Amino acid sequence: MSLIVWVLGALALAGPRGKDREEQIARAAADREAALACEADTPEGYQIHTGFATDPDEASALESARLSARRLALESLCAGKSEPRCAVISRHIEGWKLPFYHPYTHRACAHVGVNRRWIDDDSHDQERLTQQLQALARDVVEALGDELLWITPPLWSGSGCHAGEVGTAMIAELRNGLAATGGVRLATERQRAAQLEVNLSLSGDQVVLGAALRRPGDEGLIPLEGFRFPRDLFDVKEGSGDCRFDRELGLIAGLRSGDDGRTVRVIVPGGGSYCEGDRITPTVKVDRPSTVRVFSVGRSGKAYLVWPPPGQDGLVQHTASLGVMDLHPTPNGGDEKLVAVAVAPGGELGPIKDWSAFCAVSAFTAALYPSGAAAGAATFQVQRFDADACLVRDVPGGRAPPIPVVPTCGVR
C-alpha cells in the first residue's frame, strides 16, 4: 500500500509540473510566431504600416489592430494633404500579411500597405492640376483688367447643380492662384463686378473644367482656356451632377431669394466635413430682420426642425447662433443640409408656423416653404468614427449621445 501511495503522490506532483512545461513550450511557440507575424518587413516598392492592440477578445483585438495600422498609414500618407487627396490614396491601402493574435498576452498585430506608385502618381497629378489652375488664374487677371471680380458658385454644366466638393476645391485653389498674381480685388455680392463662371463636366475618367468671364454691362462671355484632370483625384459621387437634393429644396447653389429680395444663409464651421461625435455651432445670417426656421434635412427627405428653441419666435436681426449640435451620421450616409427658411418679421409662415423644435418631418421639400420665402442651405457630411478621415483624427467611437425619441412636427 505504501508503494501505491508513494506512486500516486509522485504522479500528483508531476502532473501540474508537466502541464506547466507544456504551457511554457506552447507560449514560447506563440512568442516565436508573433515575432515573425508582427515583424515590420517592407517589400520593395511598398510602404507598410503595422498596428497593435490588446484585448481579451480575439476578434476585438484583431479589428483594433487593423484600424490602428490603417490610422498609421493615413497619418503618414495624408500628412499635409487635403482630404480629397487623402481619399485618392486611401483607396489603395490594402492588407499585408496575415494578422496575428497572441493567445497568452492577448496582443494582436495587423499590417497594411500601399504600392508607392499610387503615391507617386497622385503627387504628379496634383502638381499638374495646381499648375493648370495657376495658369487659369493668370488668364483671368489678363482678361479682367481693372475690374472687381466676383466668382460665381461652380456648377455642373449638364444639370446646373453646384459642383460640390470638387468644385469647392477648384475655386479655393484658383483663389490661391489669383492671390499669387497680385492686384486682383474680389467683390462682395452687391458690388458691380466682372463675373467668373466655372463649370465642370465629366468625360469618361476625366473631369473637364471650363471657365468664362462676363464684364459688367456686357451680355457676352469671354471664354478662357480650360483643362482636364483625372476624375479619381476627387470622390465624384454625383456622376454628371444630378442635384435632385437641391432641386427638391428649391435651391440653386444652396440659395433661393425671397420675393422681396430677402436672403438667408447658414454657416457651418470647419468646412462641412465632420465625424460622428463632433459638436458644432452653426449660425444663420440674414440681410435684413427676418423670422427664421432651420431644418436639418437628409437625402431621403427626412428632416428635423432644429431651430428656434421652444418659446422663441425665431426673429433674427442679422446673425444668430443655432446653438451647439451633436452630430450623428445619417442611416444611409451621404450629404445633409441645414436649411433656413426666412420671411419678413410677422410674415406668413404657413404650416410650419406653430412647429416647435425639436420635431421630425417625414418628407421635407420646397412645398413646405411659405409663399415668397427666402431659403438658404449649408451642406455637410457626418462620417462614422471609423471612417478614414476620422481615423486620422482618432475620434473615439460612440462619443455622440444617442438620438432621443423625436415627436412628429404638427402632431400634439
C-alpha positions in Angstrom: 0.0 0.0 0.0 2.8 2.4 0.9 4.3 1.9 -2.6 1.0 2.7 -4.3 0.5 5.8 -2.1 4.1 7.0 -3.0 3.5 6.5 -6.7 0.1 8.3 -6.6 1.8 11.1 -4.7 4.6 11.4 -7.2 2.1 11.4 -10.1 0.1 14.2 -8.3 3.2 16.3 -8.0 4.4 15.5 -11.6 1.0 16.3 -13.2 1.0 20.1 -12.7 4.7 20.4 -13.4 4.1 18.6 -16.7 1.2 20.9 -17.6 3.4 23.9 -16.7 6.1 22.6 -19.0 3.6 22.1 -21.9 2.3 25.6 -21.4 5.8 27.0 -21.4 6.5 25.2 -24.7 3.2 26.5 -26.2 3.9 30.0 -25.1 7.4 30.0 -26.5 6.0 28.8 -29.8 3.4 31.6 -29.8 6.1 34.1 -29.0 8.2 32.9 -32.0 5.1 33.0 -34.2 4.2 36.5 -33.0 7.8 37.8 -33.7 7.5 36.5 -37.3 4.0 37.6 -37.9 4.4 41.1 -36.4 7.8 41.8 -38.0 7.8 45.1 -39.9 9.2 43.8 -43.1 8.9 46.1 -46.2 8.9 44.6 -49.7 10.4 46.7 -52.5 8.0 49.3 -53.9 5.6 49.2 -50.9 5.1 51.3 -47.8 4.0 49.1 -44.9 2.4 50.1 -41.6 1.9 47.8 -38.5 -0.8 48.3 -35.8 -1.1 46.7 -32.4 -3.9 46.2 -29.9 -4.5 44.3 -26.7 -7.9 42.8 -25.8 -9.0 39.5 -24.2 -11.4 39.1 -27.1 -9.5 37.9 -30.2 -11.9 39.4 -32.7 -11.9 42.8 -31.0 -8.1 42.8 -30.7 -7.6 42.0 -34.4 -10.1 44.6 -35.5 -8.5 47.3 -33.3 -5.0 46.3 -34.6 -6.3 46.6 -38.2 -7.7 50.1 -37.5 -4.5 51.1 -35.8 -2.5 50.1 -38.8 -4.8 51.9 -41.2 -4.6 55.0 -39.0 -0.8 55.0 -39.0 -0.9 54.6 -42.8 -3.3 57.5 -43.2 -1.3 59.8 -40.9 1.8 59.1 -43.0 0.3 59.2 -46.5 -2.1 62.1 -45.9 0.3 64.4 -44.0 0.0 67.9 -45.4 -2.6 66.9 -47.9 -6.3 67.9 -48.3 -9.0 65.4 -47.6 -9.8 64.7 -51.3 -6.1 63.9 -51.9 -6.1 61.6 -48.9 -9.2 59.8 -50.2 -7.5 59.0 -53.5 -4.6 57.3 -51.8 -6.6 55.6 -49.1 -8.5 53.6 -51.8 -5.2 51.8 -52.5 -4.4 50.8 -48.9 -4.5 47.0 -48.7 -4.0 44.3 -46.1 -0.5 42.9 -45.9 0.5 39.5 -44.4 -1.9 37.7 -42.0 -2.9 39.4 -38.8 -1.9 37.6 -35.6 -3.4 37.2 -32.1 -1.2 36.0 -29.2 -3.3 33.7 -27.1 -1.3 34.3 -23.9 -0.6 38.1 -24.0 -3.9 38.9 -25.9 -1.9 41.2 -28.1 -2.7 41.4 -31.8 -0.9 42.8 -34.8 -2.0 43.7 -38.3 -0.3 45.2 -41.4 -1.5 47.4 -44.2 0.5 48.5 -47.2 0.2 50.7 -50.3 2.1 50.5 -53.6 4.4 53.5 -53.9 3.4 54.1 -57.5 0.0 55.3 -56.2 1.7 57.8 -54.0 4.0 59.0 -56.9 1.1 59.1 -59.4 -1.0 61.2 -57.0 1.8 63.7 -56.5 2.3 64.1 -60.2 -1.4 64.6 -60.9 -1.8 67.1 -58.1 1.2 69.1 -59.2 -0.2 69.3 -62.8 -3.7 70.3 -61.5 -2.2 73.1 -59.4 -0.2 74.3 -62.4 -3.3 74.3 -64.6 -5.3 76.3 -62.1 -2.4 78.8 -61.7 -2.4 79.2 -65.5 -6.2 79.9 -65.4 -5.7 82.5 -62.7 -3.2 84.3 -64.9 -5.6 84.2 -67.8 -8.3 85.7 -65.6 -6.1 88.5 -64.5 -5.2 89.3 -68.1 -8.8 89.4 -69.2 -10.0 91.2 -66.1 -8.2 94.5 -66.4 -9.0 96.9 -63.6 -12.5 95.4 -62.8 -13.5 93.9 -59.5 -14.0 90.2 -59.7 -17.0 88.1 -58.4 -16.6 84.3 -58.6 -19.9 82.6 -59.1 -20.6 79.1 -57.4 -19.0 76.3 -59.5 -21.7 74.3 -61.4 -22.0 71.0 -63.3 -22.6 72.1 -66.8 -25.1 69.3 -67.6 -27.5 69.9 -64.7 -26.7 73.4 -63.3 -26.1 71.8 -59.9 -23.5 73.0 -57.5 -20.3 71.1 -58.2 -19.8 70.1 -54.6 -16.5 69.2 -53.1 -14.6 69.1 -56.3 -15.9 72.5 -57.4 -15.2 74.0 -54.0 -11.6 72.7 -54.2 -11.2 74.2 -57.7 -12.3 77.6 -56.5 -10.1 77.5 -53.4 -7.0 76.7 -55.5 -8.0 79.3 -58.1 -8.2 81.9 -55.4 -4.7 81.0 -54.3 -3.5 81.4 -57.9 -5.2 84.8 -58.1 -3.6 85.9 -54.8 -0.2 84.9 -56.1 -0.6 87.1 -59.2 -1.4 90.1 -57.0 -3.6 93.1 -57.8 -6.9 91.2 -58.0 -9.8 92.7 -55.9 -12.7 90.4 -55.1 -16.1 92.0 -55.0 -18.9 91.5 -52.5 -22.3 90.3 -53.8 -23.7 93.9 -54.1 -20.8 95.5 -55.9 -20.7 95.9 -59.7 -18.0 93.5 -60.9 -16.9 91.1 -63.6 -18.2 87.6 -63.0 -16.1 84.5 -63.4 -18.2 81.4 -64.2 -16.7 78.0 -63.7 -18.4 74.8 -65.0 -17.4 71.2 -64.7 -18.4 68.2 -66.8 -17.5 64.5 -67.0 -15.8 62.8 -69.9 -15.0 59.2 -69.2 -12.4 59.1 -66.4 -11.7 62.8 -66.8 -13.3 66.0 -65.4 -13.4 68.9 -67.8 -13.2 72.4 -66.3 -14.4 75.3 -68.4 -14.4 79.0 -67.4 -15.6 82.3 -68.9 -15.6 85.9 -67.8 -18.5 88.3 -68.1 -17.6 92.0 -67.8 -20.1 94.4 -66.1 -22.7 95.6 -68.6 -21.6 93.1 -71.3 -24.1 90.4 -72.5 -21.4 88.2 -73.9 -18.9 85.9 -72.2 -15.1 85.9 -72.7 -14.1 82.2 -72.9 -11.0 81.2 -71.0 -8.9 78.2 -71.7 -9.9 75.2 -69.6 -8.3 71.9 -68.9 -8.9 68.3 -67.9 -7.8 66.4 -64.8 -8.3 62.7 -63.6 -11.7 62.1 -62.1 -10.4 59.9 -59.3 -8.5 62.8 -57.8 -11.8 63.5 -56.1 -14.7 61.4 -54.9 -17.2 62.5 -57.6 -20.3 60.7 -56.3 -22.9 62.6 -58.2 -21.9 61.3 -61.7 -23.0 64.0 -64.1 -24.2 66.2 -61.2 -27.8 65.2 -60.7 -28.8 67.6 -57.9 -32.2 66.2 -57.1 -31.5 67.1 -53.5 -31.1 70.8 -54.3 -34.0 70.8 -56.8 -36.4 69.3 -54.3 -35.4 72.0 -51.9 -35.9 74.7 -54.5 -32.3 75.8 -54.3 -29.7 76.8 -56.8 -26.2 76.7 -55.4 -27.7 76.4 -52.0 -29.8 79.6 -52.2 -33.2 80.9 -53.0 -34.0 84.6 -52.7 -37.4 85.7 -51.4 -39.9 87.6 -53.5 -38.8 90.8 -51.7 -35.1 90.1 -52.4 -34.5 88.8 -48.9 -31.6 86.4 -48.4 -30.7 83.9 -45.7 -27.6 81.8 -45.3 -26.5 79.1 -42.9 -22.8 78.9 -42.0 -21.2 75.8 -40.6 -17.7 75.9 -39.1 -14.8 73.9 -40.3 -15.7 73.3 -43.9 -18.6 70.9 -43.6 -16.9 67.5 -43.2 -17.3 66.0 -39.7 -17.0 62.8 -37.7 -19.6 61.0 -35.6 -19.5 62.7 -32.1 -18.3 66.1 -33.3 -20.0 69.1 -31.9 -20.5 72.3 -34.0 -22.2 75.7 -33.5 -23.7 76.8 -36.8 -25.0 80.3 -37.4 -27.8 81.8 -39.5 -27.3 85.2 -41.3 -29.9 87.4 -42.9 -29.6 90.6 -44.9 -32.5 92.2 -43.1 -34.6 91.4 -40.0 -36.4 88.1 -40.6 -38.4 85.4 -38.9 -36.4 82.2 -39.5 -36.9 78.4 -39.2 -34.0 76.0 -39.6 -34.3 72.3 -40.5 -31.7 69.5 -40.7 -32.5 67.6 -43.9 -31.1 64.2 -45.1 -31.0 62.9 -48.7 -34.0 60.7 -48.0 -36.1 63.8 -47.3 -36.5 63.1 -43.6 -35.9 66.2 -41.6 -35.9 67.7 -38.2 -36.9 71.2 -37.1 -33.8 72.2 -35.1 -34.3 76.0 -34.5 -35.7 78.1 -32.9 -36.0 76.5 -29.5 -39.4 76.2 -27.8 -40.7 79.5 -26.6 -38.7 81.6 -29.1 -40.1 83.3 -32.2 -37.1 82.9 -34.4 -36.6 86.6 -35.1 -33.1 87.3 -36.4 -31.8 90.9 -36.8 -28.6 90.0 -38.6 -26.8 86.9 -37.2 -27.9 84.3 -34.7 -26.3 81.2 -33.3 -28.1 77.9 -33.7 -26.5 76.6 -30.5 -24.3 73.5 -30.0 -25.2 70.5 -32.2 -24.1 66.9 -31.6 -23.5 65.2 -34.9 -24.7 61.7 -36.0 -24.2 60.1 -39.4 -27.5 59.5 -41.3 -28.6 55.8 -41.6 -28.0 55.8 -45.3 -25.0 58.1 -45.4 -24.5 60.9 -47.8 -24.8 64.7 -47.5 -27.1 66.5 -45.1 -28.2 70.1 -45.3 -29.1 72.7 -42.7 -31.9 74.6 -44.5 -33.0 78.0 -43.2 -36.4 79.5 -44.3 -36.9 83.2 -43.8 -39.8 85.6 -44.1 -40.4 89.2 -43.1 -41.0 89.7 -39.3 -44.6 88.8 -38.6 -44.9 87.4 -42.2 -46.9 84.3 -43.0 -45.1 81.0 -42.2 -47.9 78.7 -43.3 -47.9 75.1 -41.9 -44.5 75.5 -40.2 -45.6 78.5 -38.1 -46.6 76.5 -35.0 -44.0 73.8 -35.2 -41.6 73.7 -32.2 -38.1 72.3 -32.2 -37.1 69.5 -31.9 -39.6 67.7 -34.1 -39.5 65.4 -37.2 -40.7 65.9 -40.7 -41.1 62.7 -42.8 -40.8 64.3 -46.2 -39.2 67.8 -46.5 -39.5 69.6 -49.8 -39.8 73.2 -51.1 -43.6 72.8 -50.9 -43.3 73.5 -47.2 -41.8 76.9 -47.7 -44.1 79.8 -47.1 -45.1 81.7 -50.2 -42.3 84.1 -51.3 -39.9 82.9 -48.6 -36.2 83.0 -48.9 -34.2 79.9 -48.2 -30.5 79.0 -47.8 -28.7 75.8 -47.0 -25.3 74.7 -45.9 -24.2 71.2 -47.0 -22.3 68.9 -44.6 -21.4 65.3 -44.1 -21.0 63.3 -40.9 -18.8 60.2 -41.2 -18.7 57.2 -38.9 -15.9 57.4 -36.3 -14.0 54.5 -38.0 -14.0 56.3 -41.5 -10.6 57.1 -42.8 -10.8 60.8 -42.2 -11.9 60.2 -38.6 -9.2 57.5 -38.0 -6.6 60.2 -38.8 -8.2 62.4 -36.1 -8.5 59.4 -33.7 -12.1 60.2 -33.0 -13.4 58.0 -30.1 -16.3 55.8 -31.3 -19.7 56.2 -29.7 -19.0 59.6 -28.3 -22.1 61.1 -29.8 -25.0 60.9 -27.3 -27.9 58.7 -28.5 -30.6 60.4 -30.7 -33.7 61.0 -28.5 -37.2 60.0 -29.4 -38.5 62.9 -31.5 -42.2 63.8 -31.9 -43.6 64.5 -35.4 -44.0 68.2 -36.3 -47.5 69.4 -36.1 -48.7 66.4 -34.0 -49.6 67.3 -30.4 
